[in-house]
Short mmCIF file of C-alpha atoms in Angstrom, two decimals:
data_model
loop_
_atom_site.label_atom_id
_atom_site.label_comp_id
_atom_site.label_asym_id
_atom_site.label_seq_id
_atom_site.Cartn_x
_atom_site.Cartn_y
_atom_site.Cartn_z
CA UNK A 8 0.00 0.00 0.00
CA UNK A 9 1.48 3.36 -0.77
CA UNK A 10 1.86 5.84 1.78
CA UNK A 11 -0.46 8.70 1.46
CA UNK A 12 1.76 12.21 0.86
CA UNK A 13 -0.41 15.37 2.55
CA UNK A 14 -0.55 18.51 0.60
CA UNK A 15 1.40 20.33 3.23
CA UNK A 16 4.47 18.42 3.09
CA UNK A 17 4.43 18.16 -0.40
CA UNK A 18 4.81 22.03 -0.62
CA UNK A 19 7.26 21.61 2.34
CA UNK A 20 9.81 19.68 0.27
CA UNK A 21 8.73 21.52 -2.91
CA UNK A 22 9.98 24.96 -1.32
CA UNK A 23 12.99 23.28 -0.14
CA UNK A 24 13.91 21.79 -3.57
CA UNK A 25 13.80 25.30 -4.63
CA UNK A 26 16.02 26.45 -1.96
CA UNK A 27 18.52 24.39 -2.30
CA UNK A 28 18.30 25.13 -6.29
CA UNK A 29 18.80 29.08 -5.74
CA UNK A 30 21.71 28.20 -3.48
CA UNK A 31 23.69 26.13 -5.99
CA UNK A 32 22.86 28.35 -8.82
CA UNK A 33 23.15 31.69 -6.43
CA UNK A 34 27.06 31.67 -7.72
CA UNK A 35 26.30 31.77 -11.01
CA UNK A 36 23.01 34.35 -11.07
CA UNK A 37 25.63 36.53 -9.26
CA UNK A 38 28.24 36.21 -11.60
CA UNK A 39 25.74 37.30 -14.81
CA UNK A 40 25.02 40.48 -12.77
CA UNK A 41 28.55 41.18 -12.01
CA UNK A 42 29.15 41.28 -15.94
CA UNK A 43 26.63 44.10 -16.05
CA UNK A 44 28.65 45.96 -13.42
CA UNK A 45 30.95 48.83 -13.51
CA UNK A 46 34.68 47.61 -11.62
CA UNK A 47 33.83 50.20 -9.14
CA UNK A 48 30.09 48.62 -8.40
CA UNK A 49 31.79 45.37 -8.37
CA UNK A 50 34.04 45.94 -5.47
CA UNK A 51 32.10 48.03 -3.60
CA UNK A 52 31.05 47.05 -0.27
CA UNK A 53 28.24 46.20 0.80
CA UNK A 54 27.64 44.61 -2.26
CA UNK A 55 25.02 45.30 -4.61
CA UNK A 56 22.30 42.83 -5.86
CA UNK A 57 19.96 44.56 -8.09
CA UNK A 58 20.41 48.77 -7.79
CA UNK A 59 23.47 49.38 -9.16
CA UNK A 60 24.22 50.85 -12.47
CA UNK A 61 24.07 48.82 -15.14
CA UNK A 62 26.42 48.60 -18.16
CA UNK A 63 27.06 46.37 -21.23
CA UNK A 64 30.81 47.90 -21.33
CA UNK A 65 32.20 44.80 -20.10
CA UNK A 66 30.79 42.66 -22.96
CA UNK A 67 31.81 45.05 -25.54
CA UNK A 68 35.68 44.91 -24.18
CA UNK A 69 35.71 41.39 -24.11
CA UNK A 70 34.52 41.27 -27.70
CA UNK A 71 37.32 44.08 -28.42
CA UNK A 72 40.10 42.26 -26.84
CA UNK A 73 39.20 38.39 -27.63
CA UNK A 74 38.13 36.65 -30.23
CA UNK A 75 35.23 34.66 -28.85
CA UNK A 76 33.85 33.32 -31.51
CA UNK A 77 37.44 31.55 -32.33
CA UNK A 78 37.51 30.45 -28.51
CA UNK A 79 33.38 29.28 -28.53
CA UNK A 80 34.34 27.60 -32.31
CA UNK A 81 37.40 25.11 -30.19
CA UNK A 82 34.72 24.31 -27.63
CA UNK A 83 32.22 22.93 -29.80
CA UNK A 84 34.59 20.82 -31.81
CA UNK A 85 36.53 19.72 -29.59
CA UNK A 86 33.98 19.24 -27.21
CA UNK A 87 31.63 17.62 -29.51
CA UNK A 88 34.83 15.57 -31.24
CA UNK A 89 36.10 14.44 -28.20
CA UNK A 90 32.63 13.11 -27.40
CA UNK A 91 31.78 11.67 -31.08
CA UNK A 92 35.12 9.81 -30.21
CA UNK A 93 34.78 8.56 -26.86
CA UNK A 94 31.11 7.39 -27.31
CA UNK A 95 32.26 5.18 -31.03
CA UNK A 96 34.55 3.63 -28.56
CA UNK A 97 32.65 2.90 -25.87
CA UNK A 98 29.29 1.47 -26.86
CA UNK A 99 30.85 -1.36 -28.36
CA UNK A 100 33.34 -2.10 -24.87
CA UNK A 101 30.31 -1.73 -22.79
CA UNK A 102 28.43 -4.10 -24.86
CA UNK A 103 31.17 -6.51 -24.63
CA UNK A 104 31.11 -6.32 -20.96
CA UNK A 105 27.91 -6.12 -20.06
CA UNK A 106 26.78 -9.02 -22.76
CA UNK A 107 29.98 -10.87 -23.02
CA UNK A 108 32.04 -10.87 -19.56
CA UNK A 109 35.20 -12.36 -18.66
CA UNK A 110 36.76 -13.58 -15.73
CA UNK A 111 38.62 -10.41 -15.89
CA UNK A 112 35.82 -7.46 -16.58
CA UNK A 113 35.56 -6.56 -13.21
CA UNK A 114 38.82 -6.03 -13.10
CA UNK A 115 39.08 -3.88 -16.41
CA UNK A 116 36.58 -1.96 -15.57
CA UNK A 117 38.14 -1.26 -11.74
CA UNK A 118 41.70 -0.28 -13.31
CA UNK A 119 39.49 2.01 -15.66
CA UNK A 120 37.66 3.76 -12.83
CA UNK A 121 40.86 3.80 -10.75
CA UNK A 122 42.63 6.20 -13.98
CA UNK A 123 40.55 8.79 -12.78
CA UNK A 124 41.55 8.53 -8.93
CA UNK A 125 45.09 9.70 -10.62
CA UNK A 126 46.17 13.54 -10.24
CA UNK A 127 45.97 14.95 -14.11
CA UNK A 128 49.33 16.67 -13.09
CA UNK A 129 51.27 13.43 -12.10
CA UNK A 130 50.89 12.50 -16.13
CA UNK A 131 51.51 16.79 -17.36
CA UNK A 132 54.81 16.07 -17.83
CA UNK A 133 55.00 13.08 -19.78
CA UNK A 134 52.06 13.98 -21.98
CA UNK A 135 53.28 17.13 -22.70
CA UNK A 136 56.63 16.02 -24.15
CA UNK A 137 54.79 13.46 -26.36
CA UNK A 138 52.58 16.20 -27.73
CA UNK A 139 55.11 18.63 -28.15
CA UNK A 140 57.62 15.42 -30.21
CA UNK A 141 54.66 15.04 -32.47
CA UNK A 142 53.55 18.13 -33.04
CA UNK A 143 50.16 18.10 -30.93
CA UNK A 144 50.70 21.28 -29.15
CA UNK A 145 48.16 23.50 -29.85
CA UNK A 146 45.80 21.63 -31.69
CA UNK A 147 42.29 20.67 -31.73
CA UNK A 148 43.23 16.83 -32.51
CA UNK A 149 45.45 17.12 -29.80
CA UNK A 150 42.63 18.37 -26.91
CA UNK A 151 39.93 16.02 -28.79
CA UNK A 152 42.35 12.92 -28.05
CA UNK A 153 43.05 14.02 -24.38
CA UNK A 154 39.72 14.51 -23.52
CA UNK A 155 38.48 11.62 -25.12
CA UNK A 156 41.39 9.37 -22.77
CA UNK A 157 40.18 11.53 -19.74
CA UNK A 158 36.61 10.91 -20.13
CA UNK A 159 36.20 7.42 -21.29
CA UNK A 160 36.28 5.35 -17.91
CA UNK A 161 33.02 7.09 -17.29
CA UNK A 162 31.35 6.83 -20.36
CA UNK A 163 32.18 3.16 -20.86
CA UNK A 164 31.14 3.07 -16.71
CA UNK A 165 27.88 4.57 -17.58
CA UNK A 166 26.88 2.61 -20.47
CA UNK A 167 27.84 -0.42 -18.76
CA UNK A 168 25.62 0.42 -15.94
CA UNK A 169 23.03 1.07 -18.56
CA UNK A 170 23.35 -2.24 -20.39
CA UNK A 171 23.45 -4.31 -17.65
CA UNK A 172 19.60 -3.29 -17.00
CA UNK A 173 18.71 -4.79 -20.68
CA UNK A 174 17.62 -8.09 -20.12
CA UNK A 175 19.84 -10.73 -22.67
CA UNK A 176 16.69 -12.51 -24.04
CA UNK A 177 15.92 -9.60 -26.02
CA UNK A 178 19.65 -10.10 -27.49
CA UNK A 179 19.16 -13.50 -28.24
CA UNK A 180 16.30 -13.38 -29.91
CA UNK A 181 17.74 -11.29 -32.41
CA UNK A 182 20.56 -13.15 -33.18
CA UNK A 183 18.15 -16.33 -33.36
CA UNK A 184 16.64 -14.19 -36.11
CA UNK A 185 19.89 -13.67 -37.63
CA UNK A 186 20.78 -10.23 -36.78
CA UNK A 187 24.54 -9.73 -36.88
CA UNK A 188 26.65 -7.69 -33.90
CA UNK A 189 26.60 -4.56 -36.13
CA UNK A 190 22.39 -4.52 -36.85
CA UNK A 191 22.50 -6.00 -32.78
CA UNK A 192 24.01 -2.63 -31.57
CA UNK A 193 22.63 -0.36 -33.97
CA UNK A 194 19.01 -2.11 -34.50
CA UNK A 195 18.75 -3.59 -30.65
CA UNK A 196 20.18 -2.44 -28.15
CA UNK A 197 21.00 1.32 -29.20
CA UNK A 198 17.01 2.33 -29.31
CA UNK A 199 16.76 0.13 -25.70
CA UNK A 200 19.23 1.91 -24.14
CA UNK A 201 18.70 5.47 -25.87
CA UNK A 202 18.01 7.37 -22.59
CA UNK A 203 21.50 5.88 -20.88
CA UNK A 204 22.82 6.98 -24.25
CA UNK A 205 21.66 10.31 -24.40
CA UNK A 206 22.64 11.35 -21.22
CA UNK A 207 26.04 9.65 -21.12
CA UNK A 208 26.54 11.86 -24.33
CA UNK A 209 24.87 14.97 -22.74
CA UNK A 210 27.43 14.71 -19.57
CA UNK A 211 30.41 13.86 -21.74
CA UNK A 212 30.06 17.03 -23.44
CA UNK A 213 29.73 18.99 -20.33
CA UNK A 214 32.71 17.57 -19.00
CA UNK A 215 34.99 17.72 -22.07
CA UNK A 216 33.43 21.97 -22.05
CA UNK A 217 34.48 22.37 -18.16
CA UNK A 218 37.87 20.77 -18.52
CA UNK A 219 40.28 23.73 -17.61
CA UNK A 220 43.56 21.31 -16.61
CA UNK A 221 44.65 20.05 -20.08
CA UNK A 222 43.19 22.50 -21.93
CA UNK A 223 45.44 25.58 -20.24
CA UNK A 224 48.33 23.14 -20.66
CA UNK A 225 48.24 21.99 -23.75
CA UNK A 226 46.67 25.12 -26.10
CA UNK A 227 47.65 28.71 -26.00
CA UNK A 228 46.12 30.60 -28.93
CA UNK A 229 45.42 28.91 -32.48
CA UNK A 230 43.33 25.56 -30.48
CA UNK A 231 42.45 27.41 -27.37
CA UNK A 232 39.11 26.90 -26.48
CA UNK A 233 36.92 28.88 -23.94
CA UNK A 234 38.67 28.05 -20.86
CA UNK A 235 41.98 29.64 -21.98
CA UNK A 236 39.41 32.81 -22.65
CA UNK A 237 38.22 32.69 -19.27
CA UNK A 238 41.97 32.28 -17.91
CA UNK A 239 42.93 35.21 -20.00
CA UNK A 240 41.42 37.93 -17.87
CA UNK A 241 42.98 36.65 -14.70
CA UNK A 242 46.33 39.19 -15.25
CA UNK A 243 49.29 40.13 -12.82
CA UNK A 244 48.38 43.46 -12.23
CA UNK A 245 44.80 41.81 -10.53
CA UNK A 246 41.66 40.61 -11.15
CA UNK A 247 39.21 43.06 -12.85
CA UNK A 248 35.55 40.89 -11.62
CA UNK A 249 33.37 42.41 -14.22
CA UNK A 250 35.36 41.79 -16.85
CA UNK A 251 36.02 38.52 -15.42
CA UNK A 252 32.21 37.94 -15.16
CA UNK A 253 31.58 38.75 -18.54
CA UNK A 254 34.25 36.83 -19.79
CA UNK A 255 32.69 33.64 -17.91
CA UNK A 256 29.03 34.57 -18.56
CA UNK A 257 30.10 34.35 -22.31
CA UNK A 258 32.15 30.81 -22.23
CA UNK A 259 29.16 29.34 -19.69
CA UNK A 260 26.17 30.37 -21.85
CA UNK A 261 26.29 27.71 -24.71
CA UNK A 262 26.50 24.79 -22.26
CA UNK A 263 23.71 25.98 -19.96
CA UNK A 264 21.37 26.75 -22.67
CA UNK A 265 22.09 22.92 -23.95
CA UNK A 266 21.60 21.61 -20.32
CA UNK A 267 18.41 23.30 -20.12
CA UNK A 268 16.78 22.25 -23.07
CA UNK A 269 17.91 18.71 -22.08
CA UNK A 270 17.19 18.64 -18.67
CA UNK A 271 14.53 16.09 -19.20
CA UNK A 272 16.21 13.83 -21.00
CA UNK A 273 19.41 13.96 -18.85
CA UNK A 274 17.08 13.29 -15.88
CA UNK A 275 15.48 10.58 -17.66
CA UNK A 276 18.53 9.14 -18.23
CA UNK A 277 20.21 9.30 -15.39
CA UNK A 278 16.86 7.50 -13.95
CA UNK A 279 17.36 4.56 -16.47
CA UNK A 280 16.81 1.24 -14.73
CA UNK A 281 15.62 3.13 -11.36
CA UNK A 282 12.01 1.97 -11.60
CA UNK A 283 11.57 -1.69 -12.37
#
């Protein structure tokens, strides 16, 4: 029998869903009206929320002094690439492992997770001299191929976790129909497991957007994407926060516009398999 839920806590843990919300995204709400602040408004004390005056000056200097759309242009494709890449890869290992386990799969797929327990800068060194032998320095194939190493254990974790909640009759009866592997993962199991999928995909991009460590390290100008941007108005002589703000309002937009018109389906999928 379920338990009966009374209208008054129901609003009870409805307003303090929302107050948690406005506290995580109270950091960023302040940042966007920082970027509409003068330096002098934005270092005043006591702050200012909402009666200051407001200014688009800040935008118009960043768009003076950097080339944004270059920087927004190295996000998306190396974003996107590294995410093209890393997915290709792992659908086919996490069908192998969820469908097809050895002995040794829980092992592989331990030493996977346990690359990511590493510090990024215990490998900086190494990584760096290989890309700068080759040529990688710099480059968009260069940050698509780190990215794609950094983020697979995750994605291939995630699809595995999504797989495993498939049941293998459904599998079987396609190949007793004579599907090959090919039309099995394409045909099959990719519309199954299109939610696990989808939001796999939808956090691999957002991580591959965020990532600040390699991409500082291994890009400068011609590959740089919009984390170098950000890190570009961080100067000796200080920090200047609205034109910091700006700056980061600008290089966060694209990713929170995508997460908000795929909120559903990133909550559906990260839901996959909750609900028997």
């Amino acid at each position: 029998m379920a338990r009966k839920v009374t209208g008054a806590k129901t609003a009870i843990w409805t307003a303090a869903a929302w107050l948690v919300g406005f506290i995580i995204f109270f950091p960023i709400l302040w940042m966007m009206l920082t970027s509409f602040k003068t330096e002098l408004d934005a270092f005043s004390t006591p702050p200012s929320f909402l009666f200051f005056h407001w200014t688009t000056e800040n935008y118009a200097t960043v768009q003076e002094r950097s080339d944004y759309t270059l920087h927004a242009m190295n996000s998306i494709i190396t974003a996107g690439g590294s995410t093209l890449i890393a997915m290709a890869i792992a659908i086919p290992a996490a069908w192998a492992m969820a469908f097809a386990p050895t002995k040794r799969t829980k092992d592989i797929l331990l030493w996977m997770l346990s690359t990511k327990m590493m510090p990024a800068v215990g490998v900086l060194v190494p990584i760096y001299l290989i890309y700068r032998d080759f040529g990688l320095l710099d480059t968009r194939i260069g940050l698509i191929v780190v990215l794609c190493l950094g983020n697979l254990p995750i994605v291939i974790w995630m699809l595995f976790t999504y797989f495993k909640e498939i049941p293998k009759d459904i599998l079987e009866a396609a190949r007793m129909d004579g599907a090959t592997i090919t039309k099995e993962l394409l045909f099959v199991l990719t519309p199954m497991a299109l939610p696990g999928i989808a939001s796999t995909l939808l956090l691999n991009v957002i991580l591959a957007w965020n990532e600040a460590f390699w991409t500082l390290n291994l890009s400068t100008s011609a590959a740089a994407p919009l984390t170098t941007f950000i890190a570009s108005y961080s100067s000796p002589e200080g920090l200047f926060w609205a034109k910091l703000s700006a700056a980061s309002t600008l290089a966060i937009a694209p990713i929170l516009i995508l997460g908000w018109f795929s909120q559903k389906q990133l909550v559906r999928g990260l839901t996959f398999g909750a609900v028997k």
